[in-house]
């Protein structure tokens, strides 16, 4: 407990501001960008339970197999960006003092075990906790490696056994629901947040180079990837290659990958479909004309390009508008601040997000159920959390109500958008259109990373053919997912 107190005390001075919100997203997505390089095959290769089937709705009662009445309810997370505040909302406590209150043991019966690592390192830490028999009731997982646990009945509990079913999650965004289900369609995890993305762009430059005056007109100019390339070429021509439409190859891939219509693995074989070639052709056209910068995400050059005006557009998710994107405009009061708008972009996409799952060995079934309901189902609680954190919560009804009433979630973030644009309204459109039904596999993180690396390193930088790049891609996948079958 002393270790927990010291860990939480380090962050006790955090106030609930947009900076905390930005920190959440940035730390989360640094992991997303790098996880493909760090996730091991052992982490990804978990067998789906053989006999588990989707369970029918029950009467809302906790299954007799789930223990209740434990002494302390323990929630495990990799950092203190979310869990303390979700606990505060659940228990009606102060956001301003919750971190210190948890460190001082003032929240009776609740223990927040903060591991103080990045999201990409959490899986290894969780495995150690399970092996050691440590107390775990609820813990957090990320999309890249969530299925390692969600497909393992010894590590995650079907939420129906807590009396939770479709009626409790009727307004969550469908893509988040897909991530939280195992390979047999059993709901094991649920998220309190939705991380839909959009394309943020300099409104003044869009008018100068593309002749568009509204987000609707900008959307028409970049409504698909062919149009996006055309717009980028126009901007490059008019600026002699001095201004790029898109921020990074990583940003493009984050959006493009969400438009796939086939899973990466079918019948235990790798699927390289037409969308792979389409992505290669798209980024090659942008790369050659200067329509995308050659910067790398999470570098100083990435955000500096926005400040200098050399890049006029960024692919951004809900959390990013208060994080890296504010750096890219020079911060509040910077020269580019207040000149931006956002539209949906060429395809609906999301970037990031975290899911709650329950340890089957929990001895606090009632607390686990109530905590999950507070964070992911109770509309009043979610609405208050959305405004106080602030957060784009995983409830379409709550967000639609807040958006339609022109809620200002954060004045600093809102002030960056020209004419007071309600930027969450654009993200809501994408959140509702993302469709991941049947597309998620346990191998997605490593495969996606291997593909994007092959395109950049072999095809773009290396000057090799697309076919040669795909050969390298296959080699990397064979290394990371050795159990896949390959045609002779």
Coordinates of C-alpha atoms in Angstrom, one line a residue:
X1 CA 0.0 0.0 0.0
X2 CA 2.9 2.3 0.7
X3 CA 4.0 1.9 -2.9
X4 CA 0.6 2.9 -4.1
X5 CA 0.6 5.9 -1.9
X6 CA 3.9 7.1 -3.2
X7 CA 2.8 6.5 -6.8
X8 CA -0.4 8.4 -6.5
X9 CA 1.1 11.1 -4.4
X10 CA 3.4 12.0 -7.4
X11 CA 0.4 13.0 -9.4
X12 CA -1.7 14.4 -6.5
X13 CA -1.3 18.0 -7.8
X14 CA -3.0 17.2 -11.1
X15 CA -6.2 19.3 -11.5
X16 CA -9.0 18.4 -13.8
X17 CA -8.1 20.6 -16.7
X18 CA -7.8 20.1 -20.4
X19 CA -4.1 19.4 -19.8
X20 CA -5.1 16.2 -17.9
X21 CA -7.4 15.3 -20.7
X22 CA -4.6 15.8 -23.2
X23 CA -2.2 13.7 -21.1
X24 CA -4.7 10.9 -21.2
X25 CA -4.9 10.9 -25.0
X26 CA -1.3 11.4 -25.7
X27 CA 0.1 8.7 -23.4
X28 CA -2.6 6.4 -24.7
X29 CA -1.8 7.0 -28.3
X30 CA 2.0 6.9 -28.0
X31 CA 1.4 3.4 -27.1
X32 CA -1.0 2.8 -30.0
X33 CA 1.7 4.2 -32.4
X34 CA 4.4 2.0 -31.0
X35 CA 2.6 -1.1 -29.8
X36 CA 3.0 -3.0 -33.0
X37 CA 6.8 -2.8 -32.5
X38 CA 6.6 -4.0 -28.8
X39 CA 3.8 -6.4 -28.7
X40 CA 5.1 -10.0 -28.7
X41 CA 3.6 -12.9 -30.5
X42 CA 2.9 -14.5 -27.1
X43 CA 0.8 -11.5 -26.1
X44 CA -1.3 -11.7 -29.2
X45 CA -1.7 -15.5 -29.6
X46 CA -4.4 -16.5 -27.2
X47 CA -6.9 -19.3 -28.1
X48 CA -10.5 -18.4 -28.0
X49 CA -12.5 -20.4 -25.5
X50 CA -13.9 -23.6 -27.1
X51 CA -17.3 -23.8 -25.5
X52 CA -18.2 -20.2 -24.7
X53 CA -21.3 -19.0 -26.5
X54 CA -23.1 -15.7 -26.5
X55 CA -25.4 -15.6 -23.5
X56 CA -29.0 -14.4 -23.3
X57 CA -30.2 -11.5 -21.3
X58 CA -30.8 -12.3 -17.7
X59 CA -32.9 -10.7 -15.0
X60 CA -30.2 -8.3 -13.9
X61 CA -29.0 -10.4 -10.9
X62 CA -25.4 -11.4 -10.3
X63 CA -24.6 -15.1 -11.1
X64 CA -24.1 -17.3 -8.1
X65 CA -20.6 -18.2 -9.3
X66 CA -19.4 -14.6 -8.8
X67 CA -18.2 -13.9 -5.3
X68 CA -19.3 -10.8 -3.5
X69 CA -18.6 -9.1 -0.1
X70 CA -14.9 -8.8 -0.5
X71 CA -13.0 -6.4 1.9
X72 CA -11.5 -4.1 -0.7
X73 CA -12.5 -3.3 -4.3
X74 CA -9.4 -3.1 -6.4
X75 CA -9.2 -1.4 -9.8
X76 CA -5.9 -1.7 -11.8
X77 CA -4.7 0.7 -14.4
X78 CA -1.4 1.7 -16.0
X79 CA -1.6 5.4 -15.0
X80 CA -3.7 7.8 -13.0
X81 CA -5.2 9.6 -15.9
X82 CA -8.7 8.1 -15.7
X83 CA -9.4 5.7 -12.9
X84 CA -9.2 8.2 -10.0
X85 CA -11.8 10.4 -11.7
X86 CA -14.1 7.6 -12.6
X87 CA -14.0 6.5 -9.0
X88 CA -14.7 10.1 -7.9
X89 CA -17.7 10.3 -10.2
X90 CA -19.0 6.9 -9.0
X91 CA -18.6 7.8 -5.3
X92 CA -19.6 11.5 -5.6
X93 CA -16.2 12.7 -4.5
X94 CA -14.1 15.8 -5.5
X95 CA -12.1 15.6 -8.7
X96 CA -9.7 18.0 -7.3
X97 CA -8.7 15.9 -4.3
X98 CA -9.4 12.3 -5.5
X99 CA -5.8 11.3 -6.3
X100 CA -4.6 12.4 -2.8
X101 CA -7.7 10.9 -1.2
X102 CA -6.9 7.5 -2.7
X103 CA -3.3 7.8 -1.7
X104 CA -4.3 8.5 1.9
X105 CA -6.8 5.7 2.0
X106 CA -9.7 8.0 2.5
X107 CA -11.9 6.3 0.0
X108 CA -13.3 3.5 2.1
X109 CA -13.2 0.0 0.6
X110 CA -11.6 1.1 -2.7
X111 CA -8.0 0.6 -3.9
X112 CA -6.7 2.1 -7.1
X113 CA -3.6 0.1 -8.0
X114 CA -1.8 2.4 -10.4
X115 CA 1.1 0.7 -12.1
X116 CA 2.7 3.9 -13.3
X117 CA 3.7 2.5 -16.8
X118 CA 2.7 3.3 -20.3
X119 CA -0.2 1.5 -21.8
X120 CA 2.0 -0.8 -24.0
X121 CA 3.7 -2.1 -20.9
X122 CA 0.5 -2.9 -18.9
X123 CA -0.1 -6.4 -20.3
X124 CA 3.2 -7.7 -18.9
X125 CA 2.4 -6.1 -15.6
X126 CA -1.0 -7.6 -15.5
X127 CA 0.4 -11.1 -16.3
X128 CA 2.7 -10.7 -13.3
X129 CA -0.2 -9.7 -11.0
X130 CA -2.3 -12.7 -12.1
X131 CA 0.7 -15.0 -11.6
X132 CA 1.3 -13.6 -8.2
X133 CA -2.4 -14.0 -7.2
X134 CA -2.6 -10.2 -6.5
X135 CA -6.0 -8.7 -5.8
X136 CA -7.7 -7.6 -9.0
X137 CA -11.4 -6.9 -9.4
X138 CA -11.6 -4.6 -12.5
X139 CA -8.7 -3.7 -14.8
X140 CA -8.2 -1.7 -18.0
X141 CA -7.2 -3.0 -21.5
X142 CA -6.5 -1.3 -24.8
X143 CA -7.7 -2.3 -28.2
X144 CA -4.3 -3.4 -29.6
X145 CA -4.0 -6.2 -27.0
X146 CA -7.5 -6.4 -25.4
X147 CA -8.3 -9.8 -27.1
X148 CA -5.4 -11.4 -25.3
X149 CA -7.6 -11.1 -22.1
X150 CA -11.1 -10.9 -23.6
X151 CA -10.6 -14.3 -25.3
X152 CA -9.3 -15.9 -22.1
X153 CA -12.1 -17.0 -19.7
X154 CA -9.6 -17.3 -16.9
X155 CA -8.8 -13.6 -17.2
X156 CA -12.1 -11.9 -18.0
X157 CA -15.6 -12.5 -16.9
X158 CA -18.7 -12.4 -19.2
X159 CA -20.5 -9.2 -18.1
X160 CA -23.8 -11.1 -18.2
X161 CA -22.6 -12.8 -15.1
X162 CA -22.8 -9.4 -13.3
X163 CA -26.4 -9.1 -14.6
X164 CA -25.3 -6.7 -17.4
X165 CA -26.6 -7.0 -20.9
X166 CA -27.7 -5.1 -24.0
X167 CA -30.3 -3.1 -22.1
X168 CA -27.5 -1.5 -20.0
X169 CA -25.4 -0.6 -23.1
X170 CA -28.0 0.3 -25.6
X171 CA -26.5 3.6 -26.5
X172 CA -22.8 2.8 -26.7
X173 CA -21.2 3.2 -30.1
X174 CA -21.2 0.0 -32.0
X175 CA -17.5 -0.1 -32.8
X176 CA -16.6 0.1 -29.1
X177 CA -18.9 -2.9 -28.4
X178 CA -17.2 -5.0 -31.1
X179 CA -13.8 -4.4 -29.4
X180 CA -15.2 -5.5 -26.1
X181 CA -16.5 -8.9 -27.3
X182 CA -14.7 -12.2 -27.5
X183 CA -14.5 -14.3 -30.7
X184 CA -17.8 -15.9 -29.8
X185 CA -19.6 -12.6 -29.4
X186 CA -19.6 -12.6 -25.6
X187 CA -19.4 -9.1 -24.1
X188 CA -16.4 -9.1 -21.8
X189 CA -15.4 -5.5 -21.8
X190 CA -17.0 -2.1 -22.1
X191 CA -15.5 1.4 -22.6
X192 CA -16.5 4.7 -20.9
X193 CA -15.0 6.7 -23.8
X194 CA -15.3 6.9 -27.5
X195 CA -12.3 8.1 -29.5
X196 CA -13.6 8.9 -32.9
X197 CA -11.4 11.1 -35.1
X198 CA -11.7 13.8 -37.7
X199 CA -9.6 15.9 -40.0
X200 CA -8.6 19.3 -38.5
X201 CA -7.4 21.8 -41.0
X202 CA -6.4 25.5 -41.3
X203 CA -9.6 27.2 -42.4
X204 CA -7.8 30.2 -43.8
X205 CA -5.4 28.2 -46.0
X206 CA -8.2 25.9 -47.2
X207 CA -10.0 29.0 -48.4
X208 CA -6.9 30.4 -50.0
X209 CA -5.8 27.2 -51.8
X210 CA -9.0 25.2 -52.3
X211 CA -11.6 28.0 -52.3
X212 CA -13.7 26.4 -49.5
X213 CA -15.3 28.6 -46.8
X214 CA -17.1 26.1 -44.6
X215 CA -16.4 22.6 -43.1
X216 CA -19.1 21.2 -45.3
X217 CA -17.3 22.6 -48.4
X218 CA -14.0 21.2 -47.1
X219 CA -15.6 17.8 -46.6
X220 CA -16.8 17.7 -50.1
X221 CA -13.2 18.4 -51.3
X222 CA -11.8 15.4 -49.3
X223 CA -14.7 13.1 -49.0
X224 CA -12.7 10.0 -50.2
X225 CA -9.1 9.2 -50.7
X226 CA -9.0 10.1 -54.4
X227 CA -10.4 13.5 -53.6
X228 CA -7.9 13.9 -50.7
X229 CA -5.0 13.3 -53.1
X230 CA -6.4 15.7 -55.6
X231 CA -6.8 18.4 -53.0
X232 CA -3.2 17.8 -51.7
X233 CA -1.8 18.1 -55.3
X234 CA -3.7 21.4 -55.8
X235 CA -2.2 22.8 -52.5
X236 CA 1.3 21.5 -53.4
X237 CA 1.1 23.1 -56.9
X238 CA -0.1 26.5 -55.5
X239 CA 2.7 26.5 -52.8
X240 CA 5.5 25.0 -54.9
X241 CA 5.5 22.0 -52.5
X242 CA 5.7 24.3 -49.5
X243 CA 2.5 23.2 -47.7
X244 CA 1.4 19.7 -47.0
X245 CA -2.3 18.8 -46.6
X246 CA -1.6 15.9 -44.2
X247 CA 0.6 15.7 -41.1
X248 CA 2.2 12.2 -41.2
X249 CA 2.0 8.8 -42.8
X250 CA 1.0 7.5 -39.3
X251 CA -2.0 9.8 -39.2
X252 CA -3.1 8.7 -42.7
X253 CA -2.7 5.0 -41.8
X254 CA -4.7 5.5 -38.5
X255 CA -7.6 6.7 -40.6
X256 CA -7.2 4.5 -43.6
X257 CA -6.9 1.3 -41.6
X258 CA -10.4 1.8 -40.2
X259 CA -11.9 1.6 -43.7
X260 CA -10.9 -2.0 -44.2
X261 CA -13.8 -4.3 -45.1
X262 CA -12.0 -7.6 -44.4
X263 CA -10.2 -8.8 -41.3
X264 CA -6.4 -9.2 -41.4
X265 CA -6.7 -13.0 -40.8
X266 CA -9.4 -15.3 -42.3
X267 CA -9.3 -19.1 -41.9
X268 CA -5.9 -18.7 -40.2
X269 CA -4.4 -17.0 -43.3
X270 CA -3.2 -13.5 -43.8
X271 CA -5.4 -11.3 -46.0
X272 CA -3.7 -8.8 -48.2
X273 CA -6.7 -7.3 -50.0
X274 CA -7.3 -4.5 -52.5
X275 CA -7.3 -1.9 -49.7
X276 CA -3.6 -2.6 -49.1
X277 CA -2.7 -1.7 -52.6
X278 CA -5.0 1.3 -52.5
X279 CA -3.2 2.6 -49.4
X280 CA 0.2 2.1 -51.1
X281 CA -0.9 4.0 -54.2
X282 CA -2.5 6.8 -52.1
X283 CA 0.5 7.5 -49.9
X284 CA 2.9 7.2 -52.8
X285 CA 0.9 10.0 -54.6
X286 CA 0.9 12.1 -51.5
X287 CA 4.6 11.3 -50.7
X288 CA 5.7 12.3 -54.2
X289 CA 3.8 15.6 -54.4
X290 CA 4.5 16.7 -50.9
X291 CA 0.9 16.2 -49.8
X292 CA 2.0 14.6 -46.6
X293 CA 5.0 15.6 -44.5
X294 CA 7.8 13.1 -44.0
X295 CA 7.7 13.8 -40.2
X296 CA 7.1 11.0 -37.7
X297 CA 4.4 11.2 -35.1
X298 CA 5.4 12.1 -31.5
X299 CA 8.4 14.2 -32.7
X300 CA 8.9 17.9 -32.3
X301 CA 8.9 18.2 -36.1
X302 CA 5.4 16.7 -36.3
X303 CA 3.8 19.5 -34.3
X304 CA 6.2 22.2 -35.4
X305 CA 5.0 21.8 -39.0
X306 CA 1.6 23.0 -37.9
X307 CA 3.0 26.0 -36.1
X308 CA 5.1 27.0 -39.1
X309 CA 2.2 26.6 -41.5
X310 CA 4.1 23.9 -43.6
X311 CA 1.3 21.5 -42.7
X312 CA -2.3 22.6 -42.8
X313 CA -4.1 19.4 -41.7
X314 CA -4.0 16.8 -38.9
X315 CA -5.8 13.6 -38.3
X316 CA -7.0 14.0 -34.7
X317 CA -9.1 12.0 -32.3
X318 CA -11.3 13.2 -29.4
X319 CA -8.4 13.3 -26.9
X320 CA -5.9 14.8 -29.3
X321 CA -7.6 18.2 -29.6
X322 CA -6.5 19.1 -26.1
X323 CA -3.1 17.3 -26.5
X324 CA -0.7 17.2 -29.4
X325 CA -3.0 19.3 -31.6
X326 CA -2.7 22.3 -29.3
X327 CA 1.0 22.0 -29.6
X328 CA 0.6 22.0 -33.4
X329 CA -1.2 25.3 -33.4
X330 CA 1.3 26.9 -31.0
X331 CA -0.9 26.7 -28.0
X332 CA -3.5 29.2 -26.8
X333 CA -2.4 32.6 -28.0
X334 CA -0.1 31.2 -30.7
X335 CA 0.0 32.6 -34.2
X336 CA -2.2 29.7 -35.6
X337 CA -4.6 29.5 -32.7
X338 CA -8.2 30.1 -33.6
X339 CA -7.7 29.5 -37.3
X340 CA -8.8 25.9 -37.5
X341 CA -11.9 23.9 -38.4
X342 CA -12.6 20.1 -38.4
X343 CA -14.5 17.8 -40.8
X344 CA -15.1 14.1 -41.0
X345 CA -12.3 13.4 -43.5
X346 CA -12.0 10.7 -46.2
X347 CA -13.3 7.9 -44.0
X348 CA -14.8 7.4 -40.5
X349 CA -12.1 6.4 -38.0
X350 CA -11.2 6.1 -34.4
X351 CA -7.8 6.4 -32.6
X352 CA -7.4 5.0 -29.2
X353 CA -9.6 4.1 -26.3
X354 CA -9.6 1.9 -23.2
X355 CA -12.0 -0.9 -22.0
X356 CA -12.9 -2.1 -18.5
X357 CA -12.8 -5.9 -17.9
X358 CA -13.5 -7.9 -14.8
X359 CA -11.4 -10.6 -13.2
X360 CA -13.4 -13.9 -12.9
X361 CA -11.7 -14.2 -9.5
X362 CA -13.3 -11.0 -8.2
X363 CA -14.7 -11.2 -4.7
X364 CA -16.6 -7.9 -5.3
X365 CA -19.1 -8.6 -7.9
X366 CA -21.6 -6.0 -6.7
X367 CA -19.0 -3.2 -6.7
X368 CA -17.7 -4.2 -10.1
X369 CA -21.2 -4.1 -11.5
X370 CA -22.0 -0.7 -9.9
X371 CA -18.7 0.8 -11.0
X372 CA -19.1 -0.3 -14.6
X373 CA -22.7 1.0 -14.7
X374 CA -21.6 4.4 -13.3
X375 CA -18.9 4.7 -15.9
X376 CA -20.6 3.2 -19.0
X377 CA -24.3 3.2 -18.6
X378 CA -25.8 5.7 -16.1
X379 CA -26.7 8.7 -18.4
X380 CA -26.6 11.3 -15.6
X381 CA -23.3 10.1 -14.3
X382 CA -21.8 10.0 -17.8
X383 CA -23.1 13.4 -18.7
X384 CA -21.5 14.9 -15.6
X385 CA -18.2 13.1 -16.3
X386 CA -18.2 14.3 -19.9
X387 CA -18.4 17.9 -18.7
X388 CA -16.1 17.6 -15.7
X389 CA -13.3 15.5 -17.0
X390 CA -13.8 16.5 -19.9
X391 CA -14.4 13.4 -22.0
X392 CA -16.2 12.3 -25.1
X393 CA -18.1 9.5 -23.4
X394 CA -19.3 6.3 -24.9
X395 CA -23.0 7.0 -25.0
X396 CA -24.5 8.4 -28.2
X397 CA -27.6 9.8 -26.4
X398 CA -25.6 11.6 -23.8
X399 CA -23.2 13.1 -26.4
X400 CA -26.1 14.1 -28.8
X401 CA -27.8 15.9 -25.9
X402 CA -24.6 17.7 -24.9
X403 CA -23.7 18.6 -28.5
X404 CA -27.2 19.8 -29.3
X405 CA -27.2 22.1 -26.3
X406 CA -23.8 23.6 -27.5
X407 CA -22.0 22.5 -24.4
X408 CA -18.5 24.0 -24.1
X409 CA -16.4 21.2 -22.8
X410 CA -13.2 23.2 -22.6
X411 CA -12.9 26.9 -23.5
X412 CA -9.2 26.6 -24.6
X413 CA -9.9 23.8 -27.0
X414 CA -13.1 25.3 -28.3
X415 CA -11.4 28.7 -28.8
X416 CA -9.1 27.1 -31.4
X417 CA -12.0 26.6 -33.9
X418 CA -13.0 29.3 -36.3
X419 CA -16.5 30.7 -35.8
X420 CA -17.0 28.7 -32.6
X421 CA -17.4 25.4 -34.5
X422 CA -18.8 22.6 -32.3
X423 CA -16.0 20.2 -33.1
X424 CA -17.5 17.3 -31.1
X425 CA -20.5 17.4 -33.5
X426 CA -18.2 16.4 -36.4
X427 CA -16.6 13.6 -34.4
X428 CA -20.0 12.3 -33.5
X429 CA -20.8 11.7 -37.1
X430 CA -17.7 9.5 -37.5
X431 CA -18.4 7.7 -34.2
X432 CA -21.8 6.5 -35.5
X433 CA -20.4 5.4 -38.8
X434 CA -17.4 3.3 -37.8
X435 CA -18.2 -0.4 -38.5
X436 CA -15.9 -3.1 -37.1
X437 CA -18.3 -6.0 -37.2
X438 CA -16.3 -9.2 -37.9
X439 CA -13.1 -7.3 -38.6
X440 CA -11.2 -7.6 -35.3
X441 CA -8.6 -10.3 -34.8
X442 CA -6.1 -10.9 -31.9
X443 CA -3.2 -10.2 -34.3
X444 CA -4.3 -6.7 -35.5
X445 CA -1.7 -4.7 -33.7
X446 CA 1.4 -6.5 -34.9
X447 CA 0.0 -7.0 -38.5
X448 CA -1.0 -3.3 -38.9
X449 CA 2.4 -2.1 -37.6
X450 CA 4.2 -4.5 -39.9
X451 CA 2.2 -3.4 -42.9
X452 CA 2.7 0.4 -42.4
X453 CA 6.4 -0.2 -41.7
X454 CA 6.8 -2.1 -44.9
X455 CA 5.1 0.6 -46.9
X456 CA 7.3 3.3 -45.5
X457 CA 10.6 1.5 -45.2
X458 CA 10.5 -0.6 -48.3
X459 CA 8.1 1.0 -50.7
X460 CA 8.5 4.8 -50.0
X461 CA 11.9 5.2 -48.5
X462 CA 13.5 2.0 -50.0
X463 CA 12.2 2.5 -53.5
X464 CA 11.2 -1.1 -53.8
X465 CA 8.1 -2.3 -55.7
X466 CA 4.8 -2.9 -53.9
X467 CA 5.2 -6.6 -54.4
X468 CA 8.7 -6.6 -52.8
X469 CA 7.3 -4.5 -49.9
X470 CA 4.6 -7.1 -49.4
X471 CA 7.1 -9.9 -49.3
X472 CA 8.9 -8.1 -46.4
X473 CA 5.5 -7.6 -44.8
X474 CA 4.7 -11.3 -45.0
X475 CA 8.1 -12.2 -43.5
X476 CA 7.5 -9.9 -40.5
X477 CA 4.0 -11.3 -40.0
X478 CA 5.4 -14.9 -40.1
X479 CA 7.9 -13.9 -37.4
X480 CA 5.3 -12.3 -35.1
X481 CA 2.4 -14.8 -35.7
X482 CA 4.1 -18.1 -36.5
X483 CA 0.9 -20.2 -36.3
X484 CA -0.6 -18.7 -39.4
X485 CA -0.9 -20.9 -42.5
X486 CA 0.7 -19.9 -45.8
X487 CA 0.0 -21.0 -49.3
X488 CA 3.0 -22.7 -51.0

